[in-house]
Tab-separated table of C-alpha atoms in Angstrom:
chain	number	residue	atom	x	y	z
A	1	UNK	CA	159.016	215.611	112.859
A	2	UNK	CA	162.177	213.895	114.032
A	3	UNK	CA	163.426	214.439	117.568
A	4	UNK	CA	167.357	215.285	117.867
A	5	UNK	CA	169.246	212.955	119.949
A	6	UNK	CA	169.085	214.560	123.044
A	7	UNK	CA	165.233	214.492	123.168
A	8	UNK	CA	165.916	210.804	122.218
A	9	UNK	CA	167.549	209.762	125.193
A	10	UNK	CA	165.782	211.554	127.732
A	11	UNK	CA	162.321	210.369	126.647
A	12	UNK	CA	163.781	206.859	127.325
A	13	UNK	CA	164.825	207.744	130.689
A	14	UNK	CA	161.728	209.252	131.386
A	15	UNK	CA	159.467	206.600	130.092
A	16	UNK	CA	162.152	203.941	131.721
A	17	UNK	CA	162.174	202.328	128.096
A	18	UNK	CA	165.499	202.096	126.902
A	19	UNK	CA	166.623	202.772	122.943
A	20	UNK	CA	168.815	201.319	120.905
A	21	UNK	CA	170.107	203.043	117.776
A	22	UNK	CA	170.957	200.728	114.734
A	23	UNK	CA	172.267	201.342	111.373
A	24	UNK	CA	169.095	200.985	108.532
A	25	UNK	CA	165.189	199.717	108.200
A	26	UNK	CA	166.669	196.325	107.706
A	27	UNK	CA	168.243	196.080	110.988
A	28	UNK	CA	165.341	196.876	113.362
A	29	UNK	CA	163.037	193.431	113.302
A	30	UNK	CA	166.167	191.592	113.418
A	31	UNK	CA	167.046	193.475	117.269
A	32	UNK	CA	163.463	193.729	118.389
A	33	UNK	CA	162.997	189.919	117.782
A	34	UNK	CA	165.926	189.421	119.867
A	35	UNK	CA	164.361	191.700	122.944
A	36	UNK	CA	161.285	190.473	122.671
A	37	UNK	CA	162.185	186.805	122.622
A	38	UNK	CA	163.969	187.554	125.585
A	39	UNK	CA	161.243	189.436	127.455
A	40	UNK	CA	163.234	192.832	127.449
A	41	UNK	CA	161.620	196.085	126.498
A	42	UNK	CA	162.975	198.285	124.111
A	43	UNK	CA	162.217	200.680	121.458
A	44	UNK	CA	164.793	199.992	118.108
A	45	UNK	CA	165.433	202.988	116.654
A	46	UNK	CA	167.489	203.377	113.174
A	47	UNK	CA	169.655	206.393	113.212
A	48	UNK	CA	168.297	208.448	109.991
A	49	UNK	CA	165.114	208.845	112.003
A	50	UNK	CA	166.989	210.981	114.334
A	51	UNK	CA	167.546	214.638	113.492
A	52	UNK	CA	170.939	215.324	111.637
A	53	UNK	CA	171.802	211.939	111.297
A	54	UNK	CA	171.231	209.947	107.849
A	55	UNK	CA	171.655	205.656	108.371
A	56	UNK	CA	174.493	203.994	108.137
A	57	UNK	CA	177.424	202.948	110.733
A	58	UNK	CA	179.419	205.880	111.129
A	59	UNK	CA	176.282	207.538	111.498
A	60	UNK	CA	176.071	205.199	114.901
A	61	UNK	CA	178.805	205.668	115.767
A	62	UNK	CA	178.740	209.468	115.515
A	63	UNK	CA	175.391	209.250	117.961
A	64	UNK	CA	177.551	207.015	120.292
A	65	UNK	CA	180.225	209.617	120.675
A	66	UNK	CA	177.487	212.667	121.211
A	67	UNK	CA	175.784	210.270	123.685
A	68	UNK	CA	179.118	210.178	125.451
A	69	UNK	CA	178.709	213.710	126.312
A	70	UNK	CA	175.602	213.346	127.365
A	71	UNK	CA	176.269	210.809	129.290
A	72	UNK	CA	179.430	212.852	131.191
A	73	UNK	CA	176.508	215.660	132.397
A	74	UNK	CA	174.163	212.736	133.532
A	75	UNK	CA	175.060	209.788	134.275
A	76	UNK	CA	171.485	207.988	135.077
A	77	UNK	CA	171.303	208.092	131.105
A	78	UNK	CA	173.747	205.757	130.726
A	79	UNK	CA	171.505	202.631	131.143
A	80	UNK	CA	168.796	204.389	128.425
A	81	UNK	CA	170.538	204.028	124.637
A	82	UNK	CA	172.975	201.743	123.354
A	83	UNK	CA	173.937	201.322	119.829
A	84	UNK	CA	174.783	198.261	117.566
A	85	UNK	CA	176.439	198.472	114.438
A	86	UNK	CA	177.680	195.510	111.815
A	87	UNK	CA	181.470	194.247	111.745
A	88	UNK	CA	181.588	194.740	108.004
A	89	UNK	CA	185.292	194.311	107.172
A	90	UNK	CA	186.830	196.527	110.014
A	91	UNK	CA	189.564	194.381	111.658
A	92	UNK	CA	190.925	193.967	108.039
A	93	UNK	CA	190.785	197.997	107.866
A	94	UNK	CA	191.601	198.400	111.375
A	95	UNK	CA	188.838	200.238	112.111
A	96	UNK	CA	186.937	198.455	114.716
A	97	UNK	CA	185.445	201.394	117.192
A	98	UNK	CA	185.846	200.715	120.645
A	99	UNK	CA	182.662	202.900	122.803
A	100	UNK	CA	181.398	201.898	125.831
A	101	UNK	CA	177.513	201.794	125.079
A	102	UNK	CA	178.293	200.478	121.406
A	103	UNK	CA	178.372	196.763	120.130
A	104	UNK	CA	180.285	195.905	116.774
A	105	UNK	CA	178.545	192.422	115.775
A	106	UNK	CA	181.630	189.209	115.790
A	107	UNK	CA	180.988	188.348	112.250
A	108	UNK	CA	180.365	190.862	108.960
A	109	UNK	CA	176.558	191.777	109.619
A	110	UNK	CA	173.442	190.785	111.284
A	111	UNK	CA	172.271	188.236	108.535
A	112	UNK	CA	175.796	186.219	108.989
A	113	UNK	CA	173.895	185.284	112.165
A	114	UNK	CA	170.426	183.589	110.718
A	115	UNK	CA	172.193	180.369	109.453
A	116	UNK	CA	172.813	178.368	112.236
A	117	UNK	CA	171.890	174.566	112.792
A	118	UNK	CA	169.035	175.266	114.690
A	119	UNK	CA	167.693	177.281	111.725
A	120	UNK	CA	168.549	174.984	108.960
A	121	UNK	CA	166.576	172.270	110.344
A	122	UNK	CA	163.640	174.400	110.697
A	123	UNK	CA	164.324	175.582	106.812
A	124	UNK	CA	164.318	171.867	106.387
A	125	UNK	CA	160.435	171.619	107.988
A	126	UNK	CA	158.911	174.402	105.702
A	127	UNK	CA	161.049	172.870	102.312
A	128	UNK	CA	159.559	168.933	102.828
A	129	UNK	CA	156.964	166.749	104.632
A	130	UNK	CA	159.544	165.844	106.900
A	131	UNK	CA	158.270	166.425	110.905
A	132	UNK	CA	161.198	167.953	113.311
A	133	UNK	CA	161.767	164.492	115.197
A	134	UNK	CA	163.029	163.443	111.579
A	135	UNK	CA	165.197	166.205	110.697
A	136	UNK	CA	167.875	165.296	113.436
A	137	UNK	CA	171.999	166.792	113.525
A	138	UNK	CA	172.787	163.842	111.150
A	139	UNK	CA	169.780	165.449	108.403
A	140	UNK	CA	171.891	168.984	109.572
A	141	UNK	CA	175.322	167.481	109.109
A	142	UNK	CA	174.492	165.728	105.766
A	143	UNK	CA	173.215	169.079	104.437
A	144	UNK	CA	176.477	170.966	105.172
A	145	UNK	CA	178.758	168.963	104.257
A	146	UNK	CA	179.390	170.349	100.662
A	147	UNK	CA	178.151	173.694	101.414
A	148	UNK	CA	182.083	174.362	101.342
A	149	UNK	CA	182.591	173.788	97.701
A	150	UNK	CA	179.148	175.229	96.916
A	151	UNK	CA	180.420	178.306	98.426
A	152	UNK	CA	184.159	178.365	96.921
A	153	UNK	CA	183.106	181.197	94.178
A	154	UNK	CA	181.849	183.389	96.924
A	155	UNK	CA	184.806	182.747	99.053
A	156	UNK	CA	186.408	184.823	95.738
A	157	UNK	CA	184.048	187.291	95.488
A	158	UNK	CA	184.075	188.419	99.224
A	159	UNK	CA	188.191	188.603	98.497
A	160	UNK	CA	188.088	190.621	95.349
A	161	UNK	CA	185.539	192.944	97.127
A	162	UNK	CA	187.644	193.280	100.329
A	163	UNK	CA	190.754	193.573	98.171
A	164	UNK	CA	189.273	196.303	96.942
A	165	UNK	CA	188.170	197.471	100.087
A	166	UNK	CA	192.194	198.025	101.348
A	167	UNK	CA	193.190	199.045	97.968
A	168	UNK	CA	191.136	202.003	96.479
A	169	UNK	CA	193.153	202.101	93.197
A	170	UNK	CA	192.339	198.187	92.559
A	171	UNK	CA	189.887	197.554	89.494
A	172	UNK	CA	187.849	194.845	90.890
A	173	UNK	CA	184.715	193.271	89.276
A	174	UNK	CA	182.979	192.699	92.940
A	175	UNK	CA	182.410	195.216	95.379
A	176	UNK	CA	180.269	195.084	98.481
A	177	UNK	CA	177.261	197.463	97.576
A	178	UNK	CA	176.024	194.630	95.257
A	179	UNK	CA	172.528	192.705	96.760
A	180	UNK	CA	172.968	189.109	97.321
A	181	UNK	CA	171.267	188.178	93.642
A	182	UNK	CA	174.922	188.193	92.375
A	183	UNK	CA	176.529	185.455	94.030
A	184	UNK	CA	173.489	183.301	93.012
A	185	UNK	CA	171.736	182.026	89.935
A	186	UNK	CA	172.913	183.207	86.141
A	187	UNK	CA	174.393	186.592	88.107
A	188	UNK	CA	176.693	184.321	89.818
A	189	UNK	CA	178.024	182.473	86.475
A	190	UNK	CA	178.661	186.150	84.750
A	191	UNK	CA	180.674	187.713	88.227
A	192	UNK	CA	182.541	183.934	88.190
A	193	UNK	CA	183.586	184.366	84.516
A	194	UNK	CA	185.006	187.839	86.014
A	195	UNK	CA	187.051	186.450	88.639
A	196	UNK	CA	187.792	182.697	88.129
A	197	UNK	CA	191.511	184.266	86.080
A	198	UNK	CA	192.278	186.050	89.795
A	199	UNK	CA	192.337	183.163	91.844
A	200	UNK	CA	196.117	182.811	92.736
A	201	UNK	CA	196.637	186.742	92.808
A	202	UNK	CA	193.038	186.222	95.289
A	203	UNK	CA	195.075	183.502	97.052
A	204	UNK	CA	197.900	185.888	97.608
A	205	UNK	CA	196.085	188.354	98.926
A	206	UNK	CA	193.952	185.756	101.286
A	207	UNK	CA	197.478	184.359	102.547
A	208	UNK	CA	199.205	187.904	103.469
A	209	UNK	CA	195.741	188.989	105.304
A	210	UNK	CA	195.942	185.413	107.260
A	211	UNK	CA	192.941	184.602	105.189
A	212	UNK	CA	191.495	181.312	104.657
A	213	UNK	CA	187.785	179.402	103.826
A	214	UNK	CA	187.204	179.366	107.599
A	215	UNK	CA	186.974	183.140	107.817
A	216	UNK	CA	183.798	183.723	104.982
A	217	UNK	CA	181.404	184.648	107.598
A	218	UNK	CA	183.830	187.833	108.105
A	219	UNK	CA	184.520	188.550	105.047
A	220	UNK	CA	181.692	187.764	103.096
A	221	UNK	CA	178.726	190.340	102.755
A	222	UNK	CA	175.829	189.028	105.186
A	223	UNK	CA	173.240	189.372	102.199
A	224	UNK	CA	175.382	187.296	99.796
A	225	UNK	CA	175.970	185.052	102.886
A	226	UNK	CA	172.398	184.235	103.342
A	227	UNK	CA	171.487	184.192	99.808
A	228	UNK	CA	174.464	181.302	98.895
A	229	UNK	CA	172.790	179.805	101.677
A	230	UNK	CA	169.297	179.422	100.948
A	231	UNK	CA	169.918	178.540	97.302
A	232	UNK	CA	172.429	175.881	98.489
A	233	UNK	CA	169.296	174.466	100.772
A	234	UNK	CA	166.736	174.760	98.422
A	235	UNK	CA	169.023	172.647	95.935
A	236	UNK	CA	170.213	170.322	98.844
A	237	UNK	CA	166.680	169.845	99.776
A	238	UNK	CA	165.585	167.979	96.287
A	239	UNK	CA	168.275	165.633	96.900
A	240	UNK	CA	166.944	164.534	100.425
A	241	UNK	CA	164.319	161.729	99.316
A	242	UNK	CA	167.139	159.884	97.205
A	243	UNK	CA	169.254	159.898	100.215
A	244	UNK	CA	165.880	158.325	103.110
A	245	UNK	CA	167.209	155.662	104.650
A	246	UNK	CA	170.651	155.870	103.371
A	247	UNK	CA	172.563	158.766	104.167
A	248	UNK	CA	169.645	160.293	106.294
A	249	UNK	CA	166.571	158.443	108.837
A	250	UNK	CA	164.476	156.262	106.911
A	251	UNK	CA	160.553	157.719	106.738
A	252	UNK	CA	157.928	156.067	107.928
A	253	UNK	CA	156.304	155.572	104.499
A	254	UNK	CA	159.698	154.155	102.632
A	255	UNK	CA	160.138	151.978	105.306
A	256	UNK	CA	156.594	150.696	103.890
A	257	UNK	CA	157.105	150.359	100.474
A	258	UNK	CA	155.288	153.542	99.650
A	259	UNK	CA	158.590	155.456	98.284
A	260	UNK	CA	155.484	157.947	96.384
A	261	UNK	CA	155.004	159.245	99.675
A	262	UNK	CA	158.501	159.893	100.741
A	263	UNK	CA	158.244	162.639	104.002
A	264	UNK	CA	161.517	163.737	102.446
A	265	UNK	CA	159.837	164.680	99.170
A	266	UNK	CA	159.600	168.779	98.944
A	267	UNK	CA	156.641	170.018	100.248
A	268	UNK	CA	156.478	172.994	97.639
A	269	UNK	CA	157.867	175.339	95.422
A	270	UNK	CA	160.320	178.096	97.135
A	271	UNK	CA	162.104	180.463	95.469
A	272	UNK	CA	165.513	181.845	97.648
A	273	UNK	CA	163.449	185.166	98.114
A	274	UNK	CA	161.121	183.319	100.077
A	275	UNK	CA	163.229	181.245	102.364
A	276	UNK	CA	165.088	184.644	103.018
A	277	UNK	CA	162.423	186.012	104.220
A	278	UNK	CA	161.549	183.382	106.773
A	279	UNK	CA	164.967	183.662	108.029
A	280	UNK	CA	164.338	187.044	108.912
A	281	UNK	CA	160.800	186.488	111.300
A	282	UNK	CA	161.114	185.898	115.004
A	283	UNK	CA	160.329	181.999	114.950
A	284	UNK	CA	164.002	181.401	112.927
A	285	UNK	CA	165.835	183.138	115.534
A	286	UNK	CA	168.545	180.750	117.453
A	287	UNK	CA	168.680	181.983	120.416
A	288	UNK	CA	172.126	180.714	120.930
A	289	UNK	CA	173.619	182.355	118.275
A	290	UNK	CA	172.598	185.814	119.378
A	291	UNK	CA	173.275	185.029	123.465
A	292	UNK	CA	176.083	187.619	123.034
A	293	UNK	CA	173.956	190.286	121.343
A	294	UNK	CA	170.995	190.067	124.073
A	295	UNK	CA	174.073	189.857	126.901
A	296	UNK	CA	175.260	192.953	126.045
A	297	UNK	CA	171.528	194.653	125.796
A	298	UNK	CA	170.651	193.119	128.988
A	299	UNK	CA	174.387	194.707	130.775
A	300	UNK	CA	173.894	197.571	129.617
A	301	UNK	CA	170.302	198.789	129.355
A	302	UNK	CA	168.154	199.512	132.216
A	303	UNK	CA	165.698	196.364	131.179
Protein backbone atom coordinates (compact mmCIF):
# COMPACT_ATOMS: atom_id res chain seq x y z
CA UNK A 1 0.00 0.00 0.00
CA UNK A 2 1.38 3.43 -0.81
CA UNK A 3 1.64 6.05 1.91
CA UNK A 4 0.22 9.69 0.90
CA UNK A 5 2.67 12.39 1.17
CA UNK A 6 2.06 13.51 4.42
CA UNK A 7 2.85 10.09 6.02
CA UNK A 8 5.93 10.45 3.71
CA UNK A 9 7.46 13.25 5.28
CA UNK A 10 6.81 12.67 8.74
CA UNK A 11 8.24 9.14 8.78
CA UNK A 12 11.48 10.90 7.62
CA UNK A 13 11.41 13.25 10.39
CA UNK A 14 10.74 10.69 12.70
CA UNK A 15 13.28 8.21 11.60
CA UNK A 16 15.76 11.44 11.06
CA UNK A 17 16.25 9.97 7.41
CA UNK A 18 15.54 12.47 5.00
CA UNK A 19 13.58 11.75 1.39
CA UNK A 20 13.98 12.91 -1.70
CA UNK A 21 11.24 12.66 -4.32
CA UNK A 22 12.41 12.21 -8.03
CA UNK A 23 10.64 11.92 -11.23
CA UNK A 24 10.75 7.85 -12.53
CA UNK A 25 12.55 4.24 -11.70
CA UNK A 26 15.34 5.51 -13.83
CA UNK A 27 16.21 8.35 -11.72
CA UNK A 28 16.66 6.72 -8.28
CA UNK A 29 20.30 4.77 -8.57
CA UNK A 30 21.50 7.72 -10.31
CA UNK A 31 20.66 10.09 -6.73
CA UNK A 32 21.38 7.33 -4.28
CA UNK A 33 24.88 6.81 -5.88
CA UNK A 34 25.42 10.37 -5.41
CA UNK A 35 24.42 10.19 -1.40
CA UNK A 36 26.05 7.35 -0.83
CA UNK A 37 29.33 8.29 -2.45
CA UNK A 38 29.14 11.15 -0.36
CA UNK A 39 28.39 9.41 2.94
CA UNK A 40 24.83 11.06 3.28
CA UNK A 41 21.79 9.05 4.18
CA UNK A 42 18.79 9.15 2.33
CA UNK A 43 15.92 7.23 1.15
CA UNK A 44 15.16 8.14 -2.96
CA UNK A 45 11.81 7.96 -3.46
CA UNK A 46 10.09 8.30 -7.13
CA UNK A 47 6.87 10.14 -6.94
CA UNK A 48 4.27 7.44 -8.49
CA UNK A 49 5.04 5.42 -5.38
CA UNK A 50 3.35 8.02 -3.41
CA UNK A 51 -0.44 8.00 -3.14
CA UNK A 52 -2.22 10.24 -5.83
CA UNK A 53 0.72 11.01 -7.59
CA UNK A 54 1.72 9.10 -10.98
CA UNK A 55 5.84 9.89 -12.13
CA UNK A 56 6.83 12.42 -13.99
CA UNK A 57 8.02 16.23 -13.27
CA UNK A 58 5.01 18.07 -12.74
CA UNK A 59 4.12 15.33 -10.64
CA UNK A 60 7.32 16.70 -8.41
CA UNK A 61 6.63 19.52 -8.59
CA UNK A 62 2.99 19.19 -7.52
CA UNK A 63 4.49 17.23 -4.18
CA UNK A 64 6.87 20.28 -3.77
CA UNK A 65 4.04 22.74 -3.63
CA UNK A 66 1.81 20.37 -1.08
CA UNK A 67 5.08 20.01 0.91
CA UNK A 68 5.07 23.78 1.09
CA UNK A 69 2.05 23.63 3.16
CA UNK A 70 3.25 21.29 5.16
CA UNK A 71 6.07 22.83 5.71
CA UNK A 72 4.11 26.41 6.77
CA UNK A 73 2.33 24.18 9.89
CA UNK A 74 5.83 22.68 10.81
CA UNK A 75 8.66 23.93 10.12
CA UNK A 76 11.22 21.13 11.61
CA UNK A 77 10.03 19.25 8.31
CA UNK A 78 11.69 21.39 6.25
CA UNK A 79 15.15 19.69 6.45
CA UNK A 80 13.22 16.00 5.77
CA UNK A 81 12.17 15.95 1.72
CA UNK A 82 13.52 17.70 -1.10
CA UNK A 83 12.75 17.07 -4.64
CA UNK A 84 14.84 16.99 -7.93
CA UNK A 85 13.46 17.13 -11.19
CA UNK A 86 15.29 17.24 -14.91
CA UNK A 87 15.78 20.68 -16.88
CA UNK A 88 14.24 19.16 -19.97
CA UNK A 89 13.74 22.16 -22.28
CA UNK A 90 12.18 24.68 -19.72
CA UNK A 91 14.17 27.94 -20.10
CA UNK A 92 13.30 27.63 -23.87
CA UNK A 93 9.47 27.25 -22.62
CA UNK A 94 9.94 29.48 -19.80
CA UNK A 95 8.91 27.23 -17.48
CA UNK A 96 11.67 26.71 -15.09
CA UNK A 97 9.87 26.31 -11.40
CA UNK A 98 11.41 28.18 -8.82
CA UNK A 99 10.54 26.15 -5.00
CA UNK A 100 12.56 26.35 -2.24
CA UNK A 101 13.15 22.53 -1.39
CA UNK A 102 13.21 21.71 -5.28
CA UNK A 103 16.34 21.39 -7.64
CA UNK A 104 15.85 21.71 -11.55
CA UNK A 105 19.16 19.86 -12.88
CA UNK A 106 21.64 22.79 -15.15
CA UNK A 107 21.57 20.72 -18.22
CA UNK A 108 18.38 18.63 -19.96
CA UNK A 109 18.39 15.45 -17.59
CA UNK A 110 20.35 13.40 -15.27
CA UNK A 111 22.19 11.27 -18.01
CA UNK A 112 23.58 14.73 -19.68
CA UNK A 113 25.70 14.42 -16.52
CA UNK A 114 27.52 10.74 -16.96
CA UNK A 115 29.87 11.93 -19.81
CA UNK A 116 32.44 13.77 -18.33
CA UNK A 117 36.34 13.34 -18.76
CA UNK A 118 36.73 11.55 -15.77
CA UNK A 119 34.24 8.98 -17.12
CA UNK A 120 35.46 8.66 -20.59
CA UNK A 121 38.77 7.60 -19.53
CA UNK A 122 37.39 5.01 -17.36
CA UNK A 123 35.05 3.90 -20.57
CA UNK A 124 38.43 3.87 -22.17
CA UNK A 125 39.82 1.07 -19.35
CA UNK A 126 36.82 -1.40 -19.79
CA UNK A 127 36.93 -0.87 -24.04
CA UNK A 128 41.05 -1.82 -24.32
CA UNK A 129 44.08 -3.29 -22.48
CA UNK A 130 45.11 0.05 -21.85
CA UNK A 131 45.93 0.60 -17.72
CA UNK A 132 44.64 4.21 -16.30
CA UNK A 133 48.33 5.68 -16.06
CA UNK A 134 48.07 5.31 -20.01
CA UNK A 135 44.83 6.76 -20.70
CA UNK A 136 45.98 10.40 -19.70
CA UNK A 137 43.85 14.09 -20.75
CA UNK A 138 45.82 13.90 -24.08
CA UNK A 139 44.07 9.94 -24.72
CA UNK A 140 40.69 12.20 -23.37
CA UNK A 141 41.36 15.16 -25.62
CA UNK A 142 42.21 13.04 -28.74
CA UNK A 143 38.91 11.18 -28.26
CA UNK A 144 36.75 14.35 -28.29
CA UNK A 145 37.97 16.10 -30.64
CA UNK A 146 35.54 15.07 -33.51
CA UNK A 147 32.82 14.13 -31.26
CA UNK A 148 31.46 17.61 -32.65
CA UNK A 149 30.88 16.53 -36.16
CA UNK A 150 29.92 13.03 -35.00
CA UNK A 151 27.22 14.69 -33.18
CA UNK A 152 26.07 17.41 -35.93
CA UNK A 153 22.81 15.16 -36.92
CA UNK A 154 21.75 15.12 -33.34
CA UNK A 155 22.43 18.73 -32.90
CA UNK A 156 19.25 18.65 -35.68
CA UNK A 157 17.27 16.31 -34.14
CA UNK A 158 17.26 17.90 -30.58
CA UNK A 159 16.14 21.29 -32.76
CA UNK A 160 13.37 19.75 -34.75
CA UNK A 161 12.14 18.12 -31.45
CA UNK A 162 12.35 21.38 -29.42
CA UNK A 163 10.91 23.24 -32.39
CA UNK A 164 8.25 21.26 -31.96
CA UNK A 165 8.24 21.57 -28.44
CA UNK A 166 7.35 25.72 -28.76
CA UNK A 167 5.26 25.12 -31.71
CA UNK A 168 2.42 22.50 -31.19
CA UNK A 169 1.04 22.90 -34.77
CA UNK A 170 4.69 22.06 -36.30
CA UNK A 171 4.86 18.56 -38.17
CA UNK A 172 8.17 17.44 -37.07
CA UNK A 173 9.76 13.99 -37.75
CA UNK A 174 11.65 14.02 -34.11
CA UNK A 175 10.07 14.45 -30.96
CA UNK A 176 11.46 13.86 -27.50
CA UNK A 177 9.50 10.66 -26.31
CA UNK A 178 11.74 8.66 -28.75
CA UNK A 179 14.60 6.24 -26.73
CA UNK A 180 18.07 7.03 -27.61
CA UNK A 181 18.21 3.96 -30.41
CA UNK A 182 17.18 6.71 -32.92
CA UNK A 183 19.94 8.98 -33.05
CA UNK A 184 22.23 5.90 -33.44
CA UNK A 185 22.88 3.05 -35.81
CA UNK A 186 20.48 2.43 -39.14
CA UNK A 187 17.58 4.46 -36.91
CA UNK A 188 19.79 7.37 -37.10
CA UNK A 189 20.35 7.21 -41.10
CA UNK A 190 16.28 6.89 -41.61
CA UNK A 191 15.43 10.13 -38.90
CA UNK A 192 18.65 11.96 -40.92
CA UNK A 193 17.01 11.30 -44.34
CA UNK A 194 13.91 13.08 -42.46
CA UNK A 195 15.59 16.11 -41.48
CA UNK A 196 18.85 16.72 -43.45
CA UNK A 197 16.12 19.12 -46.15
CA UNK A 198 15.36 21.34 -42.67
CA UNK A 199 18.64 22.40 -41.90
CA UNK A 200 18.55 26.20 -42.74
CA UNK A 201 14.77 26.54 -41.57
CA UNK A 202 16.61 24.38 -38.21
CA UNK A 203 19.30 27.09 -38.40
CA UNK A 204 16.71 29.78 -38.24
CA UNK A 205 15.08 28.60 -35.58
CA UNK A 206 18.58 27.80 -33.58
CA UNK A 207 19.62 31.59 -34.35
CA UNK A 208 16.23 33.39 -33.06
CA UNK A 209 16.35 31.01 -29.76
CA UNK A 210 20.23 32.18 -29.35
CA UNK A 211 20.95 28.62 -30.22
CA UNK A 212 24.16 27.23 -31.20
CA UNK A 213 26.39 23.61 -31.09
CA UNK A 214 27.60 24.71 -27.64
CA UNK A 215 24.14 24.43 -26.10
CA UNK A 216 23.36 20.33 -27.09
CA UNK A 217 23.66 19.25 -23.60
CA UNK A 218 20.37 21.52 -23.06
CA UNK A 219 18.71 20.80 -25.72
CA UNK A 220 19.40 17.44 -26.54
CA UNK A 221 17.41 14.51 -24.81
CA UNK A 222 19.86 13.00 -22.02
CA UNK A 223 19.15 9.37 -23.45
CA UNK A 224 20.04 10.35 -27.04
CA UNK A 225 22.93 12.31 -25.37
CA UNK A 226 24.47 9.32 -23.84
CA UNK A 227 23.67 6.98 -26.53
CA UNK A 228 25.60 9.39 -29.44
CA UNK A 229 28.10 9.15 -26.90
CA UNK A 230 28.88 5.70 -26.28
CA UNK A 231 28.57 4.73 -29.94
CA UNK A 232 30.96 7.62 -30.79
CA UNK A 233 33.50 5.84 -28.07
CA UNK A 234 33.02 2.50 -28.98
CA UNK A 235 33.90 3.59 -32.72
CA UNK A 236 36.70 6.01 -31.46
CA UNK A 237 38.05 3.25 -29.43
CA UNK A 238 39.02 0.84 -32.61
CA UNK A 239 40.92 3.63 -33.93
CA UNK A 240 43.19 3.99 -30.75
CA UNK A 241 45.99 1.27 -31.60
CA UNK A 242 46.62 2.98 -35.13
CA UNK A 243 47.08 6.18 -33.37
CA UNK A 244 49.99 4.45 -30.09
CA UNK A 245 52.69 6.43 -30.18
CA UNK A 246 51.52 8.97 -32.56
CA UNK A 247 48.67 10.92 -31.66
CA UNK A 248 48.36 9.13 -28.19
CA UNK A 249 51.37 7.54 -25.41
CA UNK A 250 53.26 4.91 -26.96
CA UNK A 251 52.54 1.24 -25.08
CA UNK A 252 54.91 -0.55 -23.58
CA UNK A 253 54.69 -3.46 -26.05
CA UNK A 254 54.89 -1.15 -29.45
CA UNK A 255 57.62 0.49 -28.06
CA UNK A 256 59.06 -3.26 -28.30
CA UNK A 257 58.32 -4.25 -31.54
CA UNK A 258 55.42 -6.38 -30.48
CA UNK A 259 52.64 -4.07 -32.31
CA UNK A 260 50.31 -7.80 -31.89
CA UNK A 261 50.10 -6.87 -28.45
CA UNK A 262 49.17 -3.29 -28.70
CA UNK A 263 47.55 -2.23 -24.89
CA UNK A 264 45.48 0.00 -27.14
CA UNK A 265 43.97 -2.96 -28.98
CA UNK A 266 40.09 -3.45 -27.72
CA UNK A 267 39.82 -5.61 -25.02
CA UNK A 268 36.31 -7.01 -26.21
CA UNK A 269 33.22 -6.81 -27.88
CA UNK A 270 30.67 -3.98 -26.46
CA UNK A 271 27.65 -3.19 -27.80
CA UNK A 272 26.35 0.76 -26.81
CA UNK A 273 23.72 -1.04 -24.50
CA UNK A 274 26.43 -2.22 -22.51
CA UNK A 275 28.66 0.76 -22.07
CA UNK A 276 25.31 2.57 -21.11
CA UNK A 277 24.83 0.63 -18.58
CA UNK A 278 28.19 1.05 -16.92
CA UNK A 279 27.67 4.66 -17.10
CA UNK A 280 24.84 4.33 -14.97
CA UNK A 281 26.68 2.19 -11.71
CA UNK A 282 28.23 4.09 -8.86
CA UNK A 283 32.03 3.53 -9.89
CA UNK A 284 31.36 5.99 -13.27
CA UNK A 285 30.13 8.69 -11.18
CA UNK A 286 32.43 12.07 -11.39
CA UNK A 287 32.08 13.41 -8.49
CA UNK A 288 32.81 16.79 -9.83
CA UNK A 289 30.24 16.93 -12.15
CA UNK A 290 27.48 16.33 -9.65
CA UNK A 291 29.25 18.73 -6.67
CA UNK A 292 26.18 20.97 -7.29
CA UNK A 293 23.57 18.21 -7.01
CA UNK A 294 25.08 16.72 -3.58
CA UNK A 295 25.53 20.72 -2.44
CA UNK A 296 22.16 21.29 -2.61
CA UNK A 297 21.15 17.75 -0.79
CA UNK A 298 23.66 18.40 1.78
CA UNK A 299 22.00 22.47 2.37
CA UNK A 300 19.06 21.40 2.52
CA UNK A 301 18.48 18.00 4.12
CA UNK A 302 19.00 17.26 7.65
CA UNK A 303 22.11 14.73 6.68
Amino acid sequence: MKNDLEETVIAAYMCKQPVILVEGQDDIKFYDNIATLKSISVEVQAIETIEGFSEGCEQVCNAMDQVASLIQNDIRLKSYIIGIIDRDVRQYLNTVPTKDNLLVLKYYSYETHLITDVTIKRIIEQLTKAPGSLITQEVVDWLKQDFENYAAELYYFSLEALKKMLDSTYQANMNYGLDGGVVIGGAKKYRWGLIEGKINDLDEFASLHSISKNDLKYIAKGKWFLATWCDYLMRRAKELSLMCGTQIPQCEYCKVGQDNKCLWKPSCSFQVIEIESLLYTQQFIDLNEVEYIFEFMKNKLAC
